[in-house]
CSV table of C-alpha atoms and ligand atoms in Angstrom, one decimal:
chain,number,residue,atom,x,y,z
A,73,MET,CA,-0.3,-0.2,0.2
A,74,ARG,CA,1.2,3.9,-0.5
A,75,VAL,CA,1.4,5.2,2.8
A,76,VAL,CA,2.2,9.3,3.3
A,77,MET,CA,3.0,10.3,6.6
A,78,ILE,CA,2.4,14.0,7.2
A,79,GLY,CA,4.9,15.5,9.9
A,80,THR,CA,8.7,13.8,10.8
A,81,GLY,CA,9.5,14.0,14.0
A,82,TYR,CA,9.3,10.4,17.0
A,83,VAL,CA,5.8,9.6,16.2
A,84,GLY,CA,6.2,10.0,12.6
A,85,LEU,CA,9.4,8.9,11.2
A,86,VAL,CA,9.5,6.0,13.7
A,87,SER,CA,5.5,5.2,12.4
A,88,GLY,CA,7.2,5.8,8.3
A,89,THR,CA,9.5,3.7,9.0
A,90,CYS,CA,7.7,0.8,10.4
A,91,PHE,CA,5.4,1.0,7.8
A,92,ALA,CA,8.3,0.4,6.1
A,93,ASP,CA,10.0,-2.6,7.4
A,94,PHE,CA,6.5,-4.5,7.0
A,95,GLY,CA,6.7,-3.8,3.4
A,96,HIS,CA,4.5,-0.7,2.9
A,97,ASP,CA,5.2,2.1,0.4
A,98,VAL,CA,5.6,4.8,3.0
A,99,THR,CA,6.7,8.9,2.0
A,100,CYS,CA,7.7,11.1,5.2
A,101,VAL,CA,6.7,14.3,4.7
A,102,ASP,CA,7.8,17.6,6.8
A,103,LYS,CA,7.6,21.0,5.8
A,104,ASP,CA,11.2,21.5,8.3
A,105,VAL,CA,12.9,21.5,4.8
A,106,GLU,CA,16.5,21.1,7.1
A,107,LYS,CA,14.9,17.6,8.4
A,108,ILE,CA,14.3,16.5,5.5
A,109,GLU,CA,17.5,17.5,4.4
A,110,SER,CA,19.2,15.2,6.7
A,111,LEU,CA,17.6,12.3,6.2
A,112,LYS,CA,17.9,12.3,2.7
A,113,ARG,CA,21.4,12.3,4.0
A,114,GLY,CA,20.7,10.0,6.3
A,115,GLU,CA,21.4,11.1,9.5
A,116,MET,CA,18.7,11.2,12.0
A,117,PRO,CA,16.6,14.9,14.1
A,118,ILE,CA,16.3,12.2,16.6
A,119,TYR,CA,17.7,9.5,18.5
A,120,GLU,CA,15.7,6.5,18.9
A,121,PRO,CA,17.3,3.4,20.0
A,122,GLY,CA,17.5,1.3,16.9
A,123,LEU,CA,16.2,3.9,14.5
A,124,ALA,CA,19.3,4.7,12.4
A,125,GLU,CA,19.8,1.1,11.3
A,126,LEU,CA,15.8,0.4,10.2
A,127,VAL,CA,15.8,3.8,7.9
A,128,ALA,CA,18.8,2.9,5.9
A,129,ALA,CA,17.9,-0.2,5.1
A,130,ASN,CA,13.9,0.6,4.4
A,131,VAL,CA,15.8,3.9,2.7
A,132,ALA,CA,17.8,1.1,0.6
A,133,GLN,CA,14.9,-1.6,-0.4
A,134,ASP,CA,14.1,1.6,-1.4
A,135,ARG,CA,10.5,1.5,0.2
A,136,LEU,CA,10.9,4.6,2.7
A,137,ARG,CA,10.9,8.1,1.0
A,138,PHE,CA,11.3,11.8,2.4
A,139,ALA,CA,9.8,14.5,0.8
A,140,SER,CA,9.1,18.5,1.7
A,141,ASP,CA,6.5,19.0,-0.2
A,142,LEU,CA,3.6,16.9,-0.4
A,143,THR,CA,1.7,16.7,-3.5
A,144,SER,CA,2.9,14.1,-5.5
A,145,ALA,CA,2.7,11.2,-2.4
A,146,VAL,CA,-0.9,12.7,-1.4
A,147,ALA,CA,-2.2,12.3,-4.5
A,148,ALA,CA,-0.7,8.6,-5.0
A,149,ALA,CA,-1.9,7.7,-0.9
A,150,ASP,CA,-4.0,4.8,-0.4
A,151,VAL,CA,-4.1,6.2,3.2
A,152,VAL,CA,-2.4,9.7,4.6
A,153,PHE,CA,-1.6,10.3,8.1
A,154,ILE,CA,-1.2,13.1,9.8
A,155,ALA,CA,1.7,12.9,12.5
A,156,VAL,CA,2.0,16.6,13.3
A,157,GLY,CA,2.6,18.0,16.5
A,158,THR,CA,-0.2,19.7,18.8
A,159,PRO,CA,1.4,21.1,21.6
A,160,SER,CA,-0.9,23.6,24.3
A,161,ARG,CA,-1.5,26.1,23.3
A,162,ARG,CA,-0.3,29.4,24.5
A,163,GLY,CA,-2.5,30.8,27.7
A,164,ASP,CA,-4.9,28.8,28.2
A,165,GLY,CA,-3.7,24.7,27.6
A,166,HIS,CA,-6.1,23.6,24.4
A,167,ALA,CA,-4.5,21.3,22.4
A,168,ASP,CA,-3.6,23.9,19.6
A,169,LEU,CA,-4.1,22.1,16.3
A,170,SER,CA,-3.6,24.9,14.1
A,171,TYR,CA,-0.4,22.2,12.4
A,172,VAL,CA,-3.6,19.8,12.2
A,173,SER,CA,-5.8,22.3,9.9
A,174,ALA,CA,-2.7,23.3,8.3
A,175,ALA,CA,-1.6,19.5,7.4
A,176,ALA,CA,-5.9,18.8,6.4
A,177,LYS,CA,-5.9,21.6,3.8
A,178,GLU,CA,-2.9,20.9,2.0
A,179,ILE,CA,-3.9,17.3,2.0
A,180,ALA,CA,-7.0,18.3,0.1
A,181,SER,CA,-5.5,19.5,-2.3
A,182,SER,CA,-3.5,17.1,-3.3
A,183,LEU,CA,-6.2,14.0,-3.4
A,184,SER,CA,-6.7,12.9,-6.4
A,185,ARG,CA,-8.0,9.3,-5.7
A,186,TYR,CA,-10.3,7.3,-3.1
A,187,THR,CA,-7.8,8.4,0.1
A,188,VAL,CA,-8.1,7.8,4.0
A,189,ILE,CA,-6.6,10.1,6.2
A,190,ALA,CA,-6.0,8.7,9.5
A,191,THR,CA,-5.0,10.9,12.5
A,192,LYS,CA,-2.3,10.1,14.6
A,193,SER,CA,-1.4,13.1,16.3
A,194,THR,CA,-3.4,13.5,19.8
A,195,VAL,CA,-6.6,15.2,18.8
A,196,PRO,CA,-9.1,16.4,21.1
A,197,VAL,CA,-12.8,15.2,20.7
A,198,GLY,CA,-14.1,16.6,17.6
A,199,THR,CA,-11.0,17.6,15.9
A,200,GLY,CA,-11.4,14.7,13.2
A,201,ASP,CA,-14.9,15.9,12.3
A,202,GLU,CA,-13.3,19.0,11.8
A,203,ILE,CA,-10.4,17.6,9.1
A,204,ASP,CA,-13.5,16.0,7.2
A,205,ARG,CA,-15.0,19.9,7.1
A,206,ILE,CA,-11.9,21.4,6.3
A,207,ILE,CA,-11.3,19.3,3.8
A,208,ARG,CA,-14.7,18.6,2.0
A,209,LYS,CA,-15.3,22.4,2.0
A,210,GLU,CA,-11.9,22.2,0.0
A,211,ARG,CA,-12.5,20.0,-2.4
A,212,PRO,CA,-16.4,18.7,-2.1
A,213,GLU,CA,-16.0,16.3,-4.8
A,214,ALA,CA,-13.4,14.7,-3.0
A,215,GLU,CA,-13.7,10.2,-2.4
A,216,PHE,CA,-12.3,9.9,1.0
A,217,ALA,CA,-12.6,9.6,4.8
A,218,VAL,CA,-11.0,11.1,8.1
A,219,VAL,CA,-10.1,7.9,10.4
A,220,SER,CA,-8.3,8.5,13.9
A,221,ASN,CA,-5.9,6.6,14.7
A,222,PRO,CA,-4.8,7.7,17.7
A,223,GLU,CA,-0.5,6.7,18.3
A,224,PHE,CA,0.6,4.8,22.2
A,225,LEU,CA,4.4,3.9,21.2
A,226,ARG,CA,6.9,5.6,24.0
A,227,GLU,CA,9.5,7.2,22.5
A,228,GLY,CA,13.3,5.7,23.7
A,229,ALA,CA,11.3,2.1,22.9
A,230,ALA,CA,9.1,2.9,20.2
A,231,ILE,CA,10.2,0.4,17.5
A,232,HIS,CA,9.3,-1.8,19.2
A,233,ASP,CA,5.9,-0.5,21.0
A,234,PHE,CA,5.3,0.5,17.1
A,235,LYS,CA,5.7,-3.7,16.4
A,236,HIS,CA,4.3,-4.9,19.2
A,237,PRO,CA,1.7,-2.8,20.2
A,238,ASP,CA,-0.8,-3.4,22.9
A,239,ARG,CA,-4.1,-2.6,20.6
A,240,ILE,CA,-3.9,-0.7,17.7
A,241,VAL,CA,-7.1,1.6,17.9
A,242,VAL,CA,-9.0,2.7,14.9
A,243,GLY,CA,-12.1,5.2,15.3
A,244,THR,CA,-13.7,4.8,11.7
A,245,ASN,CA,-17.6,4.5,10.8
A,246,ASP,CA,-16.7,3.8,7.0
A,247,ALA,CA,-16.8,0.0,6.5
A,248,ARG,CA,-14.2,0.9,2.9
A,249,ALA,CA,-11.8,2.7,5.0
A,250,ARG,CA,-12.3,-0.1,7.4
A,251,LYS,CA,-10.7,-2.4,4.6
A,252,VAL,CA,-7.9,-0.2,4.1
A,253,MET,CA,-6.7,0.3,7.6
A,254,ASP,CA,-7.1,-3.7,8.5
A,255,GLN,CA,-4.8,-4.3,5.2
A,256,LEU,CA,-2.8,-1.8,6.7
A,257,TYR,CA,-2.0,-3.0,10.0
A,258,ARG,CA,-2.5,-6.8,8.4
A,259,PRO,CA,1.7,-7.2,9.4
A,260,LEU,CA,0.7,-6.4,12.8
A,261,TYR,CA,-3.1,-8.4,13.3
A,262,LEU,CA,-0.7,-11.5,12.1
A,263,ASN,CA,1.7,-11.1,15.2
A,264,ALA,CA,-2.4,-11.4,17.2
A,265,ALA,CA,-2.3,-7.2,18.2
A,266,PRO,CA,-5.7,-7.1,18.5
A,267,ILE,CA,-7.3,-3.8,16.3
A,268,MET,CA,-9.9,-2.4,18.0
A,269,VAL,CA,-12.1,-0.3,15.5
A,270,THR,CA,-14.4,2.5,17.4
A,271,ASP,CA,-16.6,5.1,16.6
A,272,ARG,CA,-14.4,7.8,16.0
A,273,ARG,CA,-14.7,10.7,18.6
A,274,SER,CA,-14.3,7.1,20.9
A,275,ALA,CA,-10.7,6.1,19.3
A,276,GLU,CA,-9.6,10.2,19.8
A,277,LEU,CA,-11.2,10.5,23.8
A,278,ILE,CA,-9.2,6.4,24.1
A,279,LYS,CA,-5.6,8.4,23.9
A,280,TYR,CA,-6.7,11.0,26.3
A,281,ALA,CA,-7.8,8.6,28.7
A,282,ALA,CA,-4.8,6.4,28.7
A,283,ASN,CA,-2.5,8.6,29.0
A,284,ALA,CA,-4.7,10.9,32.1
A,285,PHE,CA,-4.7,7.1,33.5
A,286,LEU,CA,-0.8,6.9,33.2
A,287,ALA,CA,-0.2,10.2,34.6
A,288,THR,CA,-2.6,9.8,37.3
A,289,LYS,CA,-1.1,6.5,38.1
A,290,ILE,CA,2.2,8.0,38.4
A,291,THR,CA,1.3,10.8,40.8
A,292,PHE,CA,-0.5,9.0,42.9
A,293,ILE,CA,2.9,7.1,44.0
A,294,ASN,CA,4.6,10.2,44.0
A,295,GLU,CA,1.9,11.3,46.7
A,296,ILE,CA,1.8,7.4,48.8
A,297,SER,CA,5.8,8.1,48.6
A,298,ASP,CA,6.0,11.1,50.8
A,299,LEU,CA,4.0,9.6,52.6
A,300,ALA,CA,6.2,6.2,52.8
A,301,GLU,CA,8.9,9.0,54.0
A,302,LYS,CA,6.9,10.1,56.8
A,303,VAL,CA,6.0,7.2,58.5
A,304,GLY,CA,8.9,5.3,57.8
A,305,ALA,CA,8.2,3.0,55.1
A,306,ASN,CA,9.6,2.0,51.4
A,307,ILE,CA,8.3,3.0,48.6
A,308,GLN,CA,9.8,0.0,45.9
A,309,ASP,CA,8.9,-2.5,48.9
A,310,ILE,CA,4.9,-0.6,48.2
A,311,ALA,CA,4.6,-0.5,45.1
A,312,ARG,CA,6.1,-3.9,44.4
A,313,GLY,CA,2.6,-5.1,46.9
A,314,ILE,CA,0.5,-3.0,45.1
A,315,GLY,CA,1.8,-3.9,41.6
A,316,LEU,CA,1.4,-7.6,41.5
A,317,ASP,CA,-2.0,-7.1,42.0
A,318,LYS,CA,-3.0,-7.8,38.5
A,319,ARG,CA,-6.2,-5.2,39.0
A,320,ILE,CA,-3.7,-3.0,39.4
A,321,GLY,CA,-0.4,-3.9,37.5
A,322,SER,CA,3.2,-3.2,38.8
A,323,LYS,CA,4.2,-0.4,35.3
A,324,PHE,CA,3.8,3.5,36.0
A,325,LEU,CA,4.3,2.8,40.1
A,326,HIS,CA,7.7,4.8,40.2
A,327,ALA,CA,8.1,7.4,42.5
A,328,GLY,CA,10.4,10.3,41.2
A,329,PRO,CA,10.7,13.5,40.5
A,330,GLY,CA,7.5,14.2,38.7
A,331,TYR,CA,6.3,13.0,35.2
A,332,GLY,CA,7.4,15.3,32.5
A,333,GLY,CA,7.7,15.1,28.5
A,334,SER,CA,6.2,15.9,25.2
A,335,CYS,CA,3.1,14.2,25.9
A,336,PHE,CA,1.6,14.1,29.5
A,337,PRO,CA,1.9,17.5,30.6
A,338,LYS,CA,-0.1,18.6,27.0
A,339,ASP,CA,-2.2,16.1,27.4
A,340,THR,CA,-3.3,16.4,30.7
A,341,THR,CA,-4.1,19.6,30.4
A,342,ALA,CA,-5.7,19.4,27.5
A,343,LEU,CA,-7.7,16.7,28.6
A,344,ILE,CA,-8.8,19.0,32.1
A,345,LYS,CA,-10.4,22.0,29.2
A,346,ILE,CA,-12.3,19.4,27.3
A,347,GLY,CA,-13.8,18.0,30.6
A,348,GLN,CA,-14.5,21.8,31.5
A,349,ASP,CA,-16.3,22.7,28.3
A,350,SER,CA,-18.1,19.9,27.9
A,351,GLU,CA,-19.6,20.1,31.4
A,352,ALA,CA,-18.1,17.2,32.8
A,353,PRO,CA,-14.8,17.9,34.6
A,354,ILE,CA,-12.9,15.7,35.4
A,355,ARG,CA,-11.2,16.7,39.0
A,356,ILE,CA,-9.2,14.1,39.5
A,357,LEU,CA,-6.6,15.1,36.0
A,358,GLU,CA,-6.8,18.8,37.9
A,359,THR,CA,-5.0,17.7,41.1
A,360,VAL,CA,-2.9,15.5,39.4
A,361,VAL,CA,-2.1,18.9,37.0
A,362,ALA,CA,-1.6,20.4,40.0
A,363,VAL,CA,0.7,18.0,41.9
A,364,ASN,CA,3.2,17.8,39.8
A,365,GLU,CA,3.3,20.4,38.8
A,366,GLN,CA,4.6,21.4,42.3
A,367,ARG,CA,7.0,18.7,42.5
A,368,LYS,CA,9.1,19.2,40.0
A,369,ARG,CA,10.2,22.6,42.4
A,370,ALA,CA,9.7,20.4,44.9
A,371,MET,CA,12.0,18.4,44.2
A,372,ALA,CA,14.6,21.3,44.4
A,373,ARG,CA,14.0,21.7,48.0
A,374,ARG,CA,14.7,18.5,48.9
A,375,VAL,CA,18.4,18.7,47.4
A,376,SER,CA,19.0,22.2,49.7
A,377,SER,CA,17.4,20.7,52.7
A,378,ALA,CA,20.3,17.4,52.0
A,379,LEU,CA,22.3,20.7,51.9
A,380,GLY,CA,21.9,22.5,55.2
A,381,GLY,CA,18.2,24.5,53.7
A,382,ASN,CA,21.4,27.2,52.1
A,383,LEU,CA,22.3,26.6,47.8
A,384,ARG,CA,24.2,30.0,48.1
A,385,ASP,CA,26.9,29.6,45.4
A,386,LYS,CA,26.8,25.7,45.8
A,387,GLU,CA,27.9,23.4,42.2
A,388,ILE,CA,25.0,20.9,42.1
A,389,ALA,CA,25.8,18.6,39.8
A,390,VAL,CA,22.7,16.9,37.8
A,391,LEU,CA,23.1,13.5,35.9
A,392,GLY,CA,20.1,13.0,33.4
A,393,LEU,CA,18.5,16.0,31.8
A,394,THR,CA,15.6,14.2,29.2
A,395,PHE,CA,12.5,13.5,30.9
A,396,LYS,CA,13.5,9.6,30.8
A,397,PRO,CA,16.4,7.9,29.3
A,398,ASN,CA,17.3,6.8,25.7
A,399,THR,CA,15.4,9.9,24.4
A,400,ASP,CA,16.7,13.1,23.6
A,401,ASP,CA,13.8,14.9,23.9
A,402,MET,CA,14.1,18.1,26.5
A,403,ARG,CA,10.0,18.7,26.3
A,404,ALA,CA,8.3,19.7,30.0
A,405,ALA,CA,11.7,17.7,31.0
A,406,PRO,CA,11.0,17.7,35.2
A,407,SER,CA,14.8,18.8,34.9
A,408,ILE,CA,14.1,22.1,33.9
A,409,ALA,CA,11.8,23.0,36.4
A,410,LEU,CA,14.5,21.8,38.8
A,411,ILE,CA,17.2,23.7,38.1
A,412,THR,CA,16.1,26.4,37.3
A,413,ALA,CA,15.3,26.2,41.1
A,414,LEU,CA,18.0,25.7,42.1
A,415,GLN,CA,19.5,28.3,40.1
A,416,ASP,CA,16.6,30.3,41.9
A,417,MET,CA,17.9,29.0,45.3
A,418,GLY,CA,21.3,30.7,44.3
A,419,ALA,CA,23.3,27.9,43.4
A,420,HIS,CA,25.6,26.8,40.1
A,421,VAL,CA,23.9,23.7,38.4
A,422,LYS,CA,27.0,21.7,36.2
A,423,VAL,CA,24.3,18.4,34.2
A,424,PHE,CA,25.5,15.9,32.6
A,425,ASP,CA,23.4,13.6,29.8
A,426,PRO,CA,24.1,11.4,27.9
A,427,VAL,CA,22.6,12.7,24.2
A,428,GLY,CA,19.8,15.4,25.8
A,429,MET,CA,22.2,18.1,25.7
A,430,GLN,CA,22.2,19.0,22.9
A,431,GLN,CA,18.2,19.5,23.1
A,432,ALA,CA,19.0,21.1,26.6
A,433,GLY,CA,20.8,24.2,25.2
A,434,ARG,CA,18.3,25.6,23.4
A,435,ILE,CA,16.1,25.7,26.8
A,436,LEU,CA,18.6,25.9,29.5
A,437,ASN,CA,19.9,28.9,30.6
A,438,ASP,CA,23.7,29.5,32.3
A,439,VAL,CA,24.2,25.7,32.9
A,440,GLU,CA,28.0,23.9,32.5
A,441,TYR,CA,28.0,20.9,30.1
A,442,CYS,CA,30.1,18.4,31.3
A,443,GLU,CA,32.0,15.5,28.9
A,444,ASN,CA,30.6,13.4,31.4
A,445,ALA,CA,29.4,12.1,35.3
A,446,TYR,CA,32.8,12.5,36.5
A,447,ALA,CA,33.5,15.6,35.2
A,448,CYS,CA,29.8,17.0,36.3
A,449,ALA,CA,30.9,15.5,39.8
A,450,GLN,CA,34.2,17.3,40.1
A,451,ASP,CA,34.3,19.6,42.9
A,452,ALA,CA,30.0,19.5,43.2
A,453,ASP,CA,29.0,19.3,46.6
A,454,ALA,CA,25.6,17.7,45.7
A,455,ILE,CA,25.7,15.2,43.0
A,456,VAL,CA,21.8,14.7,41.7
A,457,ILE,CA,19.9,12.2,39.6
A,458,VAL,CA,17.3,13.1,37.4
A,459,THR,CA,17.2,10.6,34.3
A,460,GLU,CA,17.7,7.0,35.0
A,461,TRP,CA,20.3,6.3,32.3
A,462,GLU,CA,21.9,2.8,32.3
A,463,GLN,CA,24.9,4.7,33.1
A,464,PHE,CA,24.1,6.3,35.8
A,465,ARG,CA,23.0,2.8,37.5
A,466,ALA,CA,26.9,2.0,38.3
A,467,LEU,CA,28.8,5.0,38.5
A,468,ASP,CA,32.2,4.3,40.3
A,469,ILE,CA,31.2,5.7,43.8
A,470,GLY,CA,35.0,5.8,45.5
A,471,LYS,CA,35.5,8.0,42.4
A,472,LEU,CA,32.6,10.2,42.5
A,473,LYS,CA,33.7,10.3,46.3
A,474,GLN,CA,37.1,11.5,46.0
A,475,LEU,CA,36.4,14.5,43.1
A,476,MET,CA,33.7,16.2,44.7
A,477,ARG,CA,33.8,18.5,47.2
A,478,SER,CA,31.3,16.6,49.7
A,479,ALA,CA,30.1,13.2,49.1
A,480,ILE,CA,26.1,14.1,49.1
A,481,MET,CA,23.7,11.9,46.2
A,482,ILE,CA,20.4,13.0,45.8
A,483,ASP,CA,18.8,10.1,44.1
A,484,LEU,CA,15.7,11.1,42.6
A,485,ARG,CA,15.0,7.5,40.6
A,486,ASN,CA,15.7,5.9,43.7
A,487,VAL,CA,18.4,3.7,40.8
A,488,TYR,CA,21.1,2.8,44.2
A,489,ARG,CA,21.2,0.7,47.1
A,490,ALA,CA,21.2,3.1,50.1
A,491,GLU,CA,22.7,0.8,52.1
A,492,GLU,CA,25.7,0.4,50.1
A,493,ILE,CA,26.1,4.0,49.2
A,494,VAL,CA,25.8,4.9,52.7
A,495,LYS,CA,28.5,2.9,53.6
A,496,SER,CA,30.7,4.5,50.7
A,497,GLY,CA,30.3,7.3,53.3
A,498,PHE,CA,28.1,9.3,50.7
A,499,ALA,CA,25.1,11.0,52.6
A,500,TYR,CA,22.4,9.3,50.3
A,501,TYR,CA,18.8,11.0,49.4
A,502,CYS,CA,16.3,9.1,48.1
A,503,ILE,CA,12.3,9.5,47.0
A,504,GLY,CA,9.8,7.2,49.7
A,505,LYS,CA,11.8,5.8,52.4
A,506,GLY,CA,12.6,6.7,55.6
A,507,ASP,CA,16.1,8.3,56.2
A,508,PRO,CA,18.9,5.8,55.2
A,509,ASN,CA,22.1,7.7,57.0
A,510,GLN,CA,19.6,6.9,59.8
A,511,GLY,CA,19.4,3.5,59.1
A,512,GLN,CA,15.8,3.3,58.7
A,513,GLU,CA,15.9,2.1,55.2
A,514,ALA,CA,13.8,-1.3,55.1
A,515,SER,CA,17.1,-2.9,53.6
A,516,ARG,CA,15.1,-5.7,51.6
A,517,SER,CA,14.4,-3.5,48.5
A,518,GLU,CA,15.7,-3.7,45.1
A,519,PRO,CA,16.0,-0.8,43.0
A,520,LEU,CA,13.4,-1.6,40.0
A,521,PRO,CA,13.6,-1.9,36.5
A,522,VAL,CA,13.6,0.3,33.8
A,523,GLU,CA,10.0,0.1,32.3
B,852,NAD,N1,6.4,11.7,21.0
B,852,NAD,C1,5.5,11.3,21.2
B,852,NAD,O1,5.8,9.1,21.9
B,852,NAD,C2,4.2,10.9,20.8
B,852,NAD,C3,3.2,9.1,21.7
B,852,NAD,C4,2.2,8.9,20.9
B,852,NAD,C5,1.5,10.4,20.4
B,852,NAD,N2,2.3,11.5,19.9
B,852,NAD,C6,1.8,12.6,19.4
B,852,NAD,O2,1.8,12.7,18.0
B,852,NAD,C7,1.8,14.3,18.1
B,852,NAD,C8,3.3,14.1,17.0
B,852,NAD,O3,3.7,14.2,18.1
B,852,NAD,P1,6.0,14.0,17.7
B,852,NAD,O4,6.7,14.1,19.4
B,852,NAD,O5,6.1,13.5,16.8
B,852,NAD,O6,5.6,15.8,16.9
B,852,NAD,P2,7.4,15.9,16.8
B,852,NAD,O7,7.6,17.9,17.4
B,852,NAD,O8,8.4,15.0,17.3
B,852,NAD,O9,7.2,16.1,14.9
B,852,NAD,C9,5.9,17.1,14.7
B,852,NAD,C10,6.2,17.1,13.1
B,852,NAD,O10,5.4,17.9,12.0
B,852,NAD,C11,5.6,18.5,11.5
B,852,NAD,N3,5.4,19.4,11.0
B,852,NAD,C12,4.3,20.1,11.1
B,852,NAD,N4,3.2,20.3,10.7
B,852,NAD,C13,3.2,20.0,9.2
B,852,NAD,C14,2.7,20.4,8.1
B,852,NAD,N5,1.7,21.1,7.6
B,852,NAD,N6,2.7,19.5,7.0
B,852,NAD,C15,4.3,18.2,7.4
B,852,NAD,N7,5.0,18.8,8.3
B,852,NAD,C16,4.6,19.0,10.0
B,852,NAD,C17,7.1,19.1,12.4
B,852,NAD,O11,7.5,20.1,11.7
B,852,NAD,C18,7.4,18.1,13.3
B,852,NAD,O12,8.8,17.5,12.8
B,852,NAD,C19,1.6,14.5,18.8
B,852,NAD,O13,0.4,14.7,18.3
B,852,NAD,C20,1.6,14.0,20.2
B,852,NAD,O14,1.2,14.2,20.8
B,852,NAD,C21,3.2,11.7,20.5
């Protein structure tokens, strides 16, 4: 089948490449000419494990190409995906649909045969109706169907997630469009991935509800972890103890510095607005967003209290900047609020991230970028682990201690076993446990695996 992917970002590039890998003929389009030119040269505009190799293989097989103009590709397409950004609209938190509307208009002018237009971008309920209206207005005679096909992949594991989804959601009442989508996803269907067909509005809401639920789960465990600290319990044991209950599940129960990233913050805010506008406010989510917002800055207060309550002229080493490991995505990363708060308190901040420093450079001001974790620790008054990259899980603690001005570690991801760090002479502060420096931490708990 001939597929066009409009928007060649974290979702569009991965989805387009995976469709090509299934044997479809795919054109990835982006209005960012520089991005398209770099892809044509074989350079990846984003960091996603395994992506460069998969792109190269499919380009070599002539199943994947890149273009900055969609005209000819759309004219010949069976399915055109809209995978453009839907960031928060400045000022009110609604999803900004201007990129989606612009893409719909551009698609309309190039349609030449029956085409399914599938929305992969996360969009508010009713956006499918709006896309339909835009295209019908421009091209009343065109044969097309607008389908919702939300994407659930996770950055950092995007290729695996796309190829082994828990489910594929297709929102349409159009039988012909359904057949086209069935054929498109047939390779996954053969892999036993369930395809769930529903009406378009339900599909649109499924995506927001899924992200809202996951954000709520994270925020719940974060609040329970604060309580665990107060009462001398251990959050890792609690997470395991509730997560083994199949009704709850063990994923997204890692206490930390608050959720961030390119999706949860903007999608939770957008869903709150949708609820309010529909006179069905989602109060639980309003609380989740408020709690999470406060939590990010509260992490800086933890750092400050570990250093006796005063950060003026202190050197703080921050390990990990991206919102999670295995991505270079810095959008709404908790590190941003944390670092800004540390700076507000008078600290000088040094940072290291394995792949996120280039993107961080566009967002963070007045930080010192270091070559590796040890250069970052040099002369630091405290080290803060913010993102649980694998390479931070087995740091040479003795070497860190020698390099640092004072041996203080604030581990916001519970990467280390407290007793070991304390034994090596560090003052160690983590999340959701009694004070390990007083020997209060329950010793059984194991650091949790990466999710
Ligand atoms: N990033 C994720 O993990 C993820 C997961 C699931 C769903 N989503 C959703 O998918 C959508 C895309 O997210 P992303 O992270 O890939 O965004 P992104 O910002 O990485 O990529 C969007 C791309 O669209 C391009 N674009 C914008 N308007 C265009 C147009 N008219 N024609 C061609 N290209 C255009 C931009 O130049 C950009 O390269 C969003 O709605 C997001 O909520 C993202």
